[in-house]
Amino acid sequence: MEKLLLLGDEAVSQGAIDAGMSGMYAYPGTPSTEIMEYVQRSKTARDRNIHRQWSANEKTAMEASLGMSYAGKRSMVAMKHVGLNVAADVFMNAAVTGVNGGLLVAVADDPSMHSSQNEQDSRYYGRFALVPILEPSNQQEAYDMSYEGMDFSEKYNLPVMIRLTTRLSHSRSGVKTKEIKDEKEISYPADPIQFVLLPSNARKKYKILLDKLTELRKISDDSKYNTYFDGEDKSLGIIACGIGFNYFMENFPDGICPYPVLKIGQYPLPTKMVQEIDGECEKLLVIEEGYPMVEELLRGFLNKEKRILGRLDGTIPRAGELNPNIIAAALGKGNGKTLQVPDIVANRPPQFCSGCSHKDVYEALNETMKLFGSDQRVFSDIGCYTLGALSPYKSIHTCVDMGASITMAKGAADAGVRPAVAVIGDSTFTHSGITGLLDAVNENSQITVIISDNSTVGMTGGQPSSALGKLENICVGIGVDPDHVRVVTPLRKYHEEIVDVLNEEIQYEGVSVVIPSRECIQTLTRKKKKT
Amino acid sequence: MKSDIILAGVGGQGILSIAATIGMAALENDLQLKQSEVHGMSQRGGAVQSHLRISDKSISSDLIPVGKADLIISVEPMEGLRYLSYLTDDGWLVTNSKPFKNIPDYPEIEKLTGSIDKIENHIILDADKIAHKIKSPRSSNMVMLGAASPFVDLPYKSFEVGIEKIFGRKGEQIVKLNLDALKAGREFAEQSVKTELNN
């Protein structure tokens, strides 16, 4: 047992390692990336040879994690909130199959969209799949929930979701660790058809899942992560979920709060406790990071008594991350006079690094697109290169979900758009771009796909790319004409050549792929420092 | 004891090394600590901040409330001003004077120093120049920490221990360069406060 200074993400990793995890699976995504990175740095993980390689995407990661669970060993899969959309198929069905070895699904949401395209709330997925959700309010709970979550998962034969949000994921604090457990031995599920979701069996399994729900509600009432703190002033009761509890308590510096408070850390909601606070208090204020999920459940559609306060009635803003000041305002406490930020302070948005290969790609692309007339549109994707949508390049016009550049370009080409151009990164391409390219090949769509290959997962900090050294072979392998898979080097001195290649390939009446390939300046600098 | 500190800078300037050193110094004194960091997109040359809270009592929020920060340490003159609404009435702004210009509409430096001068408790220093002068050019962040250290309620020795723990694995020479930088920053701040009092 020792005391460590850990990010919320890292506390989850350490908890799983200490609980005897044998395999960790993930695809990088802010704010979840550090969960895997910590396991990769961990000495215990190295000594035990815990699986800790990145997967091609969140779906393959979760399936591999489920496979390890099938084999009787404990595993964890981690992703950002939108990654769970990619893994949703296996997630929903793993709830029906159940698990064998403990299986934790760690999902980090990004309210306020610091580094994401939306702020969806993963607790809805947990509810949707009918699995238990653990939502830590601090780093110690993140550790404990992960450590105990493995037992919980095995006891109820279900995957367990651990839901984090950006602020806890990326905040550091002291964590006391527990005794490290042995890994599990390989053992198959006792029921050979447990994982066979043929309709006849799936119906039985679904019934079992529904029956478990009653049990899960009961244990939520006894969970140490759901706590009732009584208070004298019954005019208002507080239901505070996860990190929302901290922002609330920050408003009571001496730790004494006049209102009854129900702190929620485990779902489904504890029925008795919620009934108790509802019976005691005139009104209820629901504080939750993310969507108003609990609030909506308590309020109901008709909201007849108008007793439930939160994001839906405007007591708390409907969108965005919480903070202590938002909660102060919700409690009718002023935030006092503050110093003014001078008007001269300019915005400083993120931007391409000096020497980044994507910049050379966009210089060439902009010049090429001009040859085809004004107001040309380019479909793109998710990664560092998405910054090409901003000034000064303004080269790309879409960023929707991983892989969508290729398929959206195809759809636009189907509609008659010429030229139909997609820009995607190397890692995004192997994450979710390959199948889209196959669609285009099968219909000989007239699209040009630029795979801007910087040989890394850049935006999340330079993790190894699944695509490394494989891009040309993948494209040719799924049927792109080898004459129209062109590799160029994105450097200023080759600018004219790149423009020529792009121009030729855009004019080709079929699927063409241009691969500007040069390593990310950040990973390159790091490598040079090491040697 | 409590100290709520906001660290400000631009992605890539390494403000987290300052946070880590103060954090280590706080642990050395058996204090509670919460430190939130910015990861992801903003690290690509955007504005970044870190909230660091240390206290002898348990800490609730990972974020410092507006108007409650005791200290802003900024490694860049514009970035410290961005978080001014967080500062208490008697809080300190300790800022580097060397601008990091990576945007077209970066304000004139005179206007920035003018705004900084209006803040009652502030220290402005060219940490890069000081780091060069003491032949430790890559330690400007530790110069900044040194200049801010009088305003954090921890013994000076603890910061030195913090540096030894954070930079220890990089070798004795690196530790020494950073200790020198810390000292140079501290001396600048003490001198600056003294001059202010004499005026």
XYZ file of C-alpha atoms in Angstrom:
730
model
C 0.000 0.000 0.000
C 1.409 3.355 -0.977
C 0.310 6.905 -1.706
C 0.590 8.047 -5.306
C -0.103 11.360 -7.018
C -2.371 10.397 -9.919
C -4.615 11.875 -12.582
C -8.201 10.567 -12.431
C -7.403 8.598 -15.600
C -4.290 7.113 -14.010
C -6.148 6.220 -10.817
C -8.504 4.085 -12.927
C -5.503 2.338 -14.514
C -3.755 1.720 -11.193
C -6.983 0.354 -9.691
C -7.375 -2.116 -12.542
C -3.720 -3.177 -12.411
C -3.976 -3.766 -8.656
C -7.199 -5.732 -9.178
C -5.285 -8.255 -11.285
C -6.073 -6.990 -14.773
C -4.441 -9.049 -17.518
C -5.263 -6.876 -20.516
C -5.887 -3.235 -21.318
C -7.308 -2.172 -24.677
C -7.957 1.314 -26.078
C -7.806 3.753 -28.945
C -6.376 7.200 -28.019
C -8.895 9.987 -27.470
C -8.893 13.044 -25.202
C -9.639 12.931 -22.260
C -9.206 9.141 -21.970
C -5.726 8.657 -23.497
C -3.798 8.645 -20.216
C -5.622 5.524 -18.994
C -3.695 3.364 -21.464
C -0.529 5.469 -21.345
C -0.266 4.915 -17.597
C -0.556 1.146 -18.025
C 2.120 1.311 -20.713
C 4.474 3.073 -18.273
C 3.624 0.875 -15.298
C 6.403 -1.367 -14.009
C 3.887 -3.891 -12.696
C 2.235 -4.042 -16.108
C 5.634 -4.688 -17.668
C 6.626 -7.306 -15.094
C 3.315 -9.107 -15.484
C 3.268 -8.560 -19.230
C -0.246 -7.131 -19.066
C -1.545 -6.556 -22.597
C -1.165 -2.819 -23.260
C -1.008 -2.187 -27.018
C -3.275 0.310 -28.762
C -6.062 -1.093 -30.934
C -7.158 0.114 -34.382
C -10.398 1.554 -32.969
C -12.712 1.419 -29.957
C -14.796 -1.419 -31.366
C -11.831 -3.727 -31.927
C -10.521 -2.700 -28.498
C -13.736 -3.600 -26.696
C -14.134 -6.863 -28.578
C -10.606 -7.929 -27.659
C -11.318 -6.932 -24.070
C -14.469 -9.083 -24.139
C -12.430 -11.942 -25.595
C -10.008 -11.742 -22.689
C -12.972 -11.729 -20.313
C -14.367 -14.795 -22.135
C -11.060 -16.522 -21.388
C -11.650 -15.874 -17.685
C -9.127 -13.048 -17.246
C -9.772 -9.519 -16.096
C -9.573 -6.744 -18.657
C -10.366 -3.105 -19.208
C -11.182 -1.075 -22.293
C -10.933 2.732 -22.330
C -12.204 5.366 -24.726
C -13.536 8.870 -25.004
C -17.297 9.402 -25.099
C -17.625 9.443 -28.905
C -15.471 6.323 -29.028
C -18.312 4.504 -27.319
C -20.450 5.248 -30.393
C -17.946 3.207 -32.389
C -17.956 0.421 -29.803
C -21.708 0.619 -29.165
C -22.508 -2.621 -31.005
C -20.318 -4.811 -28.834
C -21.126 -2.748 -25.710
C -24.887 -3.276 -26.003
C -24.492 -6.975 -26.714
C -21.837 -7.620 -24.059
C -24.467 -6.603 -21.518
C -26.660 -9.414 -22.837
C -23.922 -12.047 -23.044
C -22.491 -11.023 -19.692
C -18.833 -11.576 -18.898
C -16.575 -14.263 -17.518
C -13.465 -12.464 -16.219
C -14.166 -8.972 -14.868
C -14.651 -6.364 -17.587
C -14.429 -2.620 -17.005
C -15.471 -0.107 -19.642
C -13.807 3.211 -18.763
C -15.347 6.094 -20.699
C -14.229 9.716 -20.396
C -16.788 12.349 -21.420
C -15.775 15.834 -22.529
C -18.389 18.375 -21.398
C -17.728 21.826 -22.903
C -16.071 20.010 -25.832
C -12.507 20.987 -24.931
C -11.238 18.482 -27.478
C -14.338 16.878 -28.998
C -17.128 17.355 -31.499
C -19.975 16.944 -28.981
C -20.598 16.570 -25.248
C -22.720 13.413 -25.213
C -23.204 11.787 -21.815
C -22.089 8.159 -21.611
C -24.366 7.433 -18.666
C -27.178 7.159 -21.231
C -25.294 4.312 -22.872
C -24.912 2.595 -19.527
C -28.645 2.949 -18.912
C -29.393 1.867 -22.478
C -27.315 -1.303 -22.128
C -28.699 -1.898 -18.583
C -25.260 -2.163 -17.006
C -24.114 -0.668 -13.710
C -22.295 2.672 -13.906
C -19.734 3.915 -11.403
C -19.067 7.653 -11.453
C -16.171 8.801 -9.235
C -16.120 12.270 -7.677
C -12.398 12.210 -6.994
C -9.178 10.361 -7.788
C -9.390 8.046 -4.773
C -12.869 6.933 -5.787
C -11.643 6.456 -9.351
C -9.036 4.049 -7.986
C -11.417 2.277 -5.606
C -14.170 1.899 -8.195
C -11.777 0.402 -10.694
C -10.237 -1.906 -8.070
C -13.591 -3.087 -6.732
C -15.307 -2.867 -10.130
C -13.594 -6.049 -11.276
C -15.144 -8.080 -8.426
C -18.465 -6.359 -9.028
C -18.346 -7.241 -12.726
C -17.663 -10.902 -11.969
C -20.219 -11.125 -9.179
C -23.068 -9.838 -11.339
C -21.649 -11.242 -14.547
C -21.889 -7.884 -16.311
C -19.544 -5.326 -17.848
C -19.219 -2.339 -15.494
C -18.934 1.193 -16.841
C -16.673 3.719 -15.124
C -17.686 7.167 -16.251
C -15.194 10.014 -16.006
C -15.366 13.586 -17.257
C -12.506 15.777 -18.501
C -11.867 17.582 -15.238
C -11.408 14.450 -13.160
C -9.566 12.650 -15.962
C -6.968 15.403 -16.053
C -6.740 16.418 -12.430
C -4.101 15.024 -10.109
C -4.422 14.198 -6.428
C -3.191 11.769 -3.811
C -4.433 8.174 -4.052
C -3.924 5.386 -1.499
C -3.508 2.064 -3.218
C -4.634 -1.360 -2.018
C -3.005 -4.765 -2.031
C -2.232 -6.044 -5.519
C -4.187 -9.156 -6.513
C -3.048 -12.092 -8.601
C -4.179 -12.348 -12.178
C -6.870 -14.907 -12.999
C -6.111 -18.207 -14.685
C -7.677 -19.057 -18.038
C -11.144 -20.566 -17.600
C -13.974 -20.819 -20.087
C -17.509 -19.690 -19.249
C -19.339 -22.573 -17.541
C -22.253 -22.279 -19.972
C -20.922 -23.011 -23.486
C -23.697 -20.963 -25.103
C -23.430 -17.952 -22.772
C -22.001 -15.866 -25.610
C -24.224 -17.225 -28.400
C -26.785 -14.523 -29.094
C -28.946 -16.502 -31.492
C -32.493 -15.203 -31.021
C -33.673 -18.212 -29.006
C -30.783 -17.845 -26.580
C -30.659 -14.049 -26.727
C -34.260 -13.876 -25.446
C -33.290 -15.974 -22.422
C -30.190 -13.916 -21.810
C -32.130 -10.656 -22.099
C -34.625 -11.888 -19.515
C -31.732 -12.625 -17.160
C -30.368 -9.117 -17.759
C -33.754 -7.576 -16.916
C -33.959 -9.626 -13.731
C -30.513 -8.404 -12.705
C -31.735 -4.826 -12.926
C -33.952 -5.238 -9.860
C -30.978 -6.569 -7.962
C -28.727 -3.729 -9.160
C -31.215 -1.133 -7.929
C -31.176 -2.761 -4.517
C -27.403 -2.833 -4.223
C -27.240 0.822 -5.277
C -29.092 1.651 -2.065
C -26.368 -0.104 -0.065
C -23.439 1.157 -2.115
C -20.835 3.202 -0.253
C -20.649 5.405 -3.342
C -24.202 6.610 -2.782
C -24.297 8.607 0.433
C -27.016 10.528 2.213
C -25.939 13.556 4.274
C -28.761 14.991 6.334
C -29.288 18.740 6.705
C -31.619 20.933 8.724
C -32.955 23.145 5.966
C -35.498 20.999 4.122
C -36.556 23.751 1.737
C -34.047 22.305 -0.709
C -32.485 18.906 -1.213
C -29.387 18.353 -3.353
C -28.742 15.378 -5.596
C -25.123 15.666 -6.705
C -23.591 13.182 -9.138
C -19.889 12.440 -9.556
C -17.651 15.506 -9.636
C -20.736 17.749 -9.302
C -20.601 16.939 -5.580
C -17.186 18.677 -5.297
C -18.374 21.828 -7.050
C -21.337 21.932 -4.685
C -19.271 21.411 -1.535
C -16.777 24.083 -2.652
C -19.538 26.541 -1.772
C -19.397 25.417 1.860
C -15.714 25.928 2.754
C -16.139 24.714 6.335
C -17.771 21.541 5.017
C -21.093 22.306 6.706
C -24.076 22.374 4.363
C -27.557 23.291 5.615
C -29.402 21.124 3.039
C -29.812 17.361 2.852
C -27.470 16.043 0.147
C -27.609 12.772 -1.763
C -24.239 12.066 -3.371
C -24.507 9.685 -6.308
C -21.585 7.550 -7.479
C -23.328 4.354 -8.553
C -26.177 3.755 -11.003
C -28.917 2.628 -11.476
C -30.122 5.283 -9.037
C -30.670 4.102 -5.457
C -34.477 3.974 -5.259
C -34.923 4.245 -1.499
C -32.447 7.067 -1.086
C -34.021 9.116 -3.852
C -37.460 8.511 -2.357
C -36.149 9.598 1.028
C -34.703 12.922 -0.097
C -37.788 13.544 -2.214
C -40.023 12.956 0.802
C -37.928 15.177 3.061
C -37.438 18.225 0.883
C -39.693 20.807 -0.738
C -37.554 21.139 -3.854
C -34.682 19.175 -5.324
C -31.665 20.621 -7.143
C -29.941 18.075 -9.393
C -26.245 18.720 -10.053
C -24.748 16.469 -12.711
C -21.870 16.852 -15.162
C -23.100 16.271 -18.706
C -26.720 15.910 -19.783
C -29.623 16.297 -17.321
C -30.125 12.536 -17.150
C -31.039 12.125 -13.493
C -32.996 15.369 -13.583
C -35.082 14.194 -16.514
C -35.810 10.860 -14.814
C -37.004 12.571 -11.640
C -38.918 15.296 -13.387
C -40.893 13.173 -15.767
C -42.468 14.495 -18.925
C -45.240 16.580 -17.432
C -43.242 18.158 -14.615
C -46.484 18.862 -12.797
C -45.144 20.028 -9.449
C -42.148 21.963 -10.802
C -40.101 20.845 -7.816
C -37.068 19.559 -9.683
C -34.425 22.169 -10.428
C -31.391 21.789 -12.638
C -30.374 22.184 -16.242
C -33.879 21.800 -17.666
C -35.463 24.769 -15.885
C -32.406 27.007 -16.348
C -31.212 26.954 -12.729
C -28.003 25.537 -14.222
C -27.045 26.209 -17.886
C -28.265 23.435 -20.204
C -24.871 22.956 -21.887
C -21.261 22.932 -20.792
C -19.026 21.831 -17.988
C -19.931 22.678 -14.383
C -17.741 24.673 -12.019
C -18.080 26.006 -8.452
C -19.336 29.392 -9.698
C -22.177 27.905 -11.724
C -23.312 26.012 -8.639
C -22.959 29.145 -6.476
C -25.272 30.968 -8.867
C -27.739 28.054 -8.787
C -27.793 28.329 -4.985
C -28.452 32.062 -5.227
C -25.021 32.931 -3.868
C -23.252 35.812 -5.573
C -19.765 35.346 -6.905
C -18.671 38.822 -5.764
C -16.820 41.456 -7.733
C -13.965 40.165 -9.815
C -11.111 41.793 -11.710
C -11.810 42.593 -15.348
C -9.893 40.813 -18.073
C -8.473 43.610 -20.289
C -10.011 43.829 -23.782
C -6.596 43.575 -25.416
C -6.311 39.891 -24.471
C -6.672 38.087 -27.800
C -7.926 34.549 -28.402
C -5.213 32.002 -28.885
C -6.719 28.975 -30.603
C -4.737 25.766 -31.131
C -2.776 25.666 -34.366
C -0.414 23.611 -36.491
C 3.076 23.192 -35.118
C 5.894 24.898 -36.960
C 7.193 22.394 -39.524
C 4.007 20.289 -39.553
C 3.493 18.220 -42.722
C -0.253 18.963 -42.810
C 0.565 22.609 -43.558
C 2.380 21.666 -46.760
C -0.530 19.412 -47.722
C -3.028 22.255 -47.331
C -0.834 24.744 -49.221
C -0.821 22.351 -52.163
C -4.484 21.407 -51.829
C -5.632 25.031 -51.764
C -3.725 25.793 -54.919
C -5.050 22.683 -56.650
C -8.694 23.287 -55.720
C -8.464 26.812 -57.148
C -7.809 25.239 -60.570
C -11.334 23.800 -60.426
C -13.032 27.121 -59.738
C -14.034 29.148 -56.703
C -16.107 27.762 -53.823
C -14.741 24.229 -53.860
C -15.577 22.074 -50.835
C -13.361 19.421 -49.255
C -14.538 16.691 -46.893
C -12.356 15.987 -43.915
C -12.057 14.133 -40.679
C -10.841 14.106 -37.085
C -7.250 14.757 -36.067
C -4.635 17.524 -35.994
C -5.359 18.175 -39.682
C -8.869 19.333 -38.718
C -7.149 22.613 -37.771
C -6.992 23.136 -41.556
C -10.617 24.290 -41.310
C -9.400 27.429 -39.516
C -7.619 30.489 -40.817
C -5.241 30.850 -42.626
C -5.882 27.633 -44.612
C -9.663 27.186 -44.532
C -9.035 24.152 -46.752
C -11.630 21.740 -45.394
C -15.331 21.932 -44.802
C -16.386 18.936 -42.734
C -15.391 17.207 -39.487
C -18.138 14.869 -38.294
C -16.979 11.458 -37.103
C -13.992 9.174 -37.564
C -13.808 8.101 -41.227
C -16.680 10.247 -42.507
C -14.488 12.215 -44.934
C -14.264 9.343 -47.414
C -17.889 8.255 -47.264
C -19.219 11.816 -47.326
C -17.049 12.558 -50.367
C -18.480 9.426 -51.975
C -22.046 10.516 -51.237
C -21.327 13.957 -52.647
C -19.760 12.340 -55.733
C -22.921 10.218 -56.066
C -24.846 13.494 -56.024
C -22.706 14.750 -58.894
C -20.157 16.889 -57.068
C -16.846 17.196 -58.970
C -14.204 17.205 -57.691
C -15.075 15.178 -54.571
C -12.034 15.243 -52.316
C -11.481 13.779 -48.846
C -8.664 14.553 -46.411
C -8.085 11.979 -43.679
C -5.143 11.141 -41.393
C -3.300 7.828 -41.396
C -4.613 6.672 -38.045
C -8.166 7.860 -38.722
C -8.015 5.927 -41.994
C -7.228 2.617 -40.294
C -9.667 3.463 -37.467
C -12.720 3.831 -39.711
C -11.756 4.871 -43.235
C -10.961 1.542 -44.892
C -14.528 0.263 -45.187
C -15.632 3.578 -46.710
C -12.896 3.374 -49.296
C -14.078 -0.155 -50.130
C -17.574 1.201 -50.816
C -16.058 3.756 -53.186
C -13.950 1.105 -54.944
C -16.952 -1.188 -55.373
C -18.849 1.563 -57.174
C -15.830 3.113 -58.871
C -16.852 6.460 -57.363
C -14.999 9.461 -58.696
C -13.323 10.552 -55.477
C -9.807 11.509 -54.478
C -8.736 10.550 -50.982
C -5.759 12.368 -49.483
C -4.339 10.356 -46.608
C -2.205 12.949 -44.832
C 0.223 10.497 -43.287
C 2.255 11.816 -40.348
C 2.852 8.258 -39.114
C 1.341 8.828 -35.684
C -1.818 9.615 -33.749
C -0.882 13.281 -33.467
C -3.575 15.194 -31.615
C -3.586 12.858 -28.626
C 0.159 13.126 -28.132
C 1.875 10.927 -30.710
C 0.831 7.338 -30.095
C 1.894 4.737 -32.674
C -0.402 4.599 -35.700
C -1.962 1.264 -36.711
C -1.439 2.382 -40.307
C 2.342 2.644 -40.113
C 3.934 1.305 -43.301
C 0.675 -0.245 -44.487
C -1.237 2.502 -46.283
C -0.344 1.743 -49.909
C -0.852 -1.988 -49.477
C -4.221 -1.480 -47.806
C -5.455 0.785 -50.621
C -4.234 -1.532 -53.391
C -5.451 -4.567 -51.435
C -9.027 -3.362 -51.349
C -8.942 -2.592 -55.042
C -7.656 0.921 -55.735
C -5.741 0.854 -59.044
C -2.016 0.878 -58.059
C -1.367 3.565 -60.707
C -3.673 5.829 -58.747
C -2.144 5.339 -55.335
C 0.457 8.114 -55.301
C 2.899 8.849 -52.515
C 4.408 12.340 -52.223
C 6.587 14.082 -49.650
C 4.908 17.137 -48.156
C 7.770 19.622 -48.090
C 7.781 23.140 -49.502
C 10.367 22.190 -52.130
C 7.992 19.603 -53.628
C 5.018 21.963 -53.684
C 4.690 22.085 -57.499
C 4.965 18.311 -57.778
C 2.254 17.749 -55.165
C -0.072 20.199 -56.937
C 0.511 18.306 -60.204
C -0.162 14.926 -58.624
C -3.334 16.162 -56.931
C -4.522 17.737 -60.158
C -3.941 14.535 -62.159
C -5.636 12.314 -59.612
C -8.637 14.592 -59.177
C -9.183 14.387 -62.918
C -9.005 10.584 -62.915
C -12.476 9.102 -63.322
C -12.377 6.611 -60.489
C -11.041 6.185 -56.971
C -7.628 7.721 -56.446
C -5.537 7.992 -53.311
C -2.740 10.497 -52.691
C -0.556 9.845 -49.657
C 1.563 12.827 -48.580
C 3.871 11.116 -46.113
C 6.170 12.820 -43.603
C 6.544 12.135 -39.897
C 4.903 14.365 -37.282
C 7.347 17.064 -36.195
C 6.538 16.395 -32.524
C 7.267 12.653 -32.578
C 10.357 13.268 -34.716
C 11.726 15.818 -32.223
C 11.072 13.435 -29.353
C 12.902 10.604 -31.117
C 15.887 12.858 -31.809
C 16.038 13.850 -28.134
C 16.182 10.199 -27.120
C 19.095 9.321 -29.376
C -3.007 27.082 5.157
C -4.342 27.201 1.623
C -2.881 28.364 -1.649
C -4.890 28.472 -4.863
C -2.634 28.990 -7.854
C -3.387 29.407 -11.547
C -0.600 28.640 -13.988
C -0.919 30.162 -17.434
C 0.951 29.833 -20.690
C 0.842 28.580 -24.250
C 0.700 24.884 -25.168
C 4.275 23.642 -25.389
C 5.760 26.137 -22.875
C 5.865 23.494 -20.170
C 3.808 25.089 -17.376
C 3.233 21.613 -15.974
C 6.858 21.393 -14.797
C 6.109 24.359 -12.501
C 2.910 22.703 -11.285
C 4.703 19.409 -10.666
C 7.457 21.112 -8.632
C 5.014 23.036 -6.430
C 2.995 19.841 -6.074
C 6.047 17.947 -4.895
C 6.899 20.783 -2.463
C 3.352 20.579 -1.071
C 3.559 16.817 -0.590
C 6.861 17.359 1.200
C 4.832 19.357 3.773
C 2.097 16.703 4.000
C -0.484 18.984 2.432
C -3.549 18.060 0.389
C -3.294 18.769 -3.318
C -5.454 18.953 -6.431
C -4.010 19.938 -9.751
C -6.001 20.094 -12.960
C -4.208 20.170 -16.291
C -5.077 20.863 -19.909
C -4.440 18.004 -22.309
C -5.461 17.548 -25.913
C -6.224 20.101 -28.569
C -5.086 23.303 -26.760
C -1.630 21.822 -26.285
C -1.105 22.599 -29.973
C 0.001 26.202 -29.422
C -3.262 27.313 -27.783
C -3.862 29.014 -24.434
C -3.359 26.546 -21.573
C -3.907 26.794 -17.845
C -3.515 24.623 -14.809
C -5.336 25.037 -11.505
C -3.238 24.031 -8.529
C -4.760 23.920 -5.069
C -2.850 23.081 -1.911
C -4.280 23.108 1.580
C -3.925 21.592 5.025
C -7.646 20.735 4.860
C -9.437 18.545 2.340
C -10.066 20.219 -1.031
C -13.449 19.933 -2.745
C -13.307 21.317 -6.271
C -10.579 20.539 -8.780
C -11.230 24.001 -10.250
C -10.525 27.240 -8.390
C -13.631 29.443 -8.203
C -13.546 32.833 -9.897
C -12.156 35.511 -7.540
C -10.455 32.989 -5.233
C -6.951 32.473 -6.660
C -4.123 33.705 -4.422
C -1.588 33.701 -7.218
C -1.343 33.612 -10.996
C 1.970 32.451 -12.424
C 2.190 33.202 -16.117
C 5.105 32.276 -18.346
C 3.818 34.737 -20.964
C 2.622 38.359 -20.478
C -0.782 38.108 -22.213
C -1.745 34.699 -20.828
C -1.724 35.770 -17.168
C -4.192 38.552 -17.921
C -6.600 36.036 -19.467
C -7.344 34.586 -16.016
C -7.432 37.865 -14.062
C -11.052 37.310 -13.009
C -9.820 34.388 -10.887
C -7.542 36.542 -8.732
C -8.555 37.667 -5.198
C -8.341 41.369 -4.343
C -4.999 40.908 -2.623
C -3.693 38.161 -4.911
C -0.440 38.328 -6.868
C 0.274 38.124 -10.574
C 3.796 36.936 -11.307
C 4.430 37.046 -15.017
C 7.163 36.629 -17.568
C 7.551 39.694 -19.803
C 8.654 37.766 -22.882
C 5.794 37.463 -25.371
C 5.006 34.294 -27.312
C 3.585 35.559 -30.591
C 1.863 32.899 -32.662
C -1.310 34.798 -33.571
C -1.755 37.672 -36.013
C -3.627 39.943 -33.578
C -1.167 39.751 -30.684
C -1.496 43.065 -28.788
C 1.294 45.650 -28.541
C 3.619 44.794 -25.703
C 3.327 48.295 -24.199
C -0.412 47.819 -23.839
C 0.148 44.500 -22.095
C 2.697 45.872 -19.645
C 0.355 48.825 -19.078
C -2.417 46.423 -18.061
C -0.057 44.435 -15.863
C 1.170 47.612 -14.116
C -2.421 48.434 -13.160
C -2.642 45.294 -11.027
C -1.869 46.170 -7.442
C 0.278 43.152 -6.590
C 2.387 42.109 -9.528
C 5.876 41.101 -10.458
C 7.012 41.194 -14.056
C 10.365 39.790 -15.113
C 12.168 38.632 -18.215
C 12.668 35.068 -17.048
C 14.315 34.042 -20.305
C 16.930 36.762 -19.973
C 17.618 35.887 -16.339
C 17.916 32.187 -17.260
C 20.440 33.100 -19.971
C 22.392 35.293 -17.593
C 22.888 32.475 -15.106
C 23.806 30.127 -17.986
C 20.734 27.986 -17.533
C 18.803 29.045 -20.655
C 16.271 26.199 -20.522
C 15.247 26.874 -16.928
C 13.129 30.012 -17.413
C 10.142 28.188 -15.896
C 12.077 27.617 -12.672
C 13.043 31.304 -12.669
C 9.303 32.015 -12.802
C 8.670 29.592 -9.951
C 11.429 31.242 -7.914
C 9.855 34.651 -8.478
C 6.460 33.310 -7.406
C 7.769 31.309 -4.449
C 7.496 34.122 -1.836
C 3.731 34.154 -2.432
C 3.174 30.459 -1.817
C 2.943 29.637 1.861
C 5.670 26.973 1.806
C 9.259 27.067 3.056
C 11.804 27.874 0.313
C 13.607 24.633 1.100
C 10.547 22.644 -0.012
C 10.795 24.061 -3.537
C 14.408 22.947 -3.673
C 13.391 19.464 -2.583
C 10.629 19.590 -5.225
C 13.185 20.359 -7.935
C 15.473 17.581 -6.721
C 12.612 15.081 -6.924
C 11.221 16.238 -10.276
C 14.536 16.661 -12.101
C 16.572 14.097 -10.142
C 16.468 11.403 -12.796
C 17.911 13.825 -15.367
C 21.148 14.078 -13.419
C 22.870 16.347 -10.909
C 23.850 18.978 -13.448
C 20.215 19.573 -14.512
C 19.136 19.741 -10.856
C 21.803 22.360 -10.168
C 20.829 24.493 -13.175
C 17.217 24.465 -12.027
C 18.139 25.263 -8.414
C 20.182 28.223 -9.672
C 17.212 29.367 -11.727
C 14.883 29.074 -8.733
C 17.274 31.178 -6.654
C 17.674 33.840 -9.343
C 13.883 34.172 -9.636
C 13.467 34.358 -5.873
C 16.103 37.068 -5.590
C 14.464 39.098 -8.340
C 11.095 38.949 -6.567
C 12.537 39.895 -3.187
C 14.416 42.814 -4.714
C 11.345 43.923 -6.625
C 9.092 43.880 -3.545
C 11.734 45.781 -1.552
C 11.981 48.483 -4.218
C 8.200 48.772 -4.239
C 8.129 49.249 -0.445
C 10.866 51.908 -0.578
C 8.930 53.871 -3.143
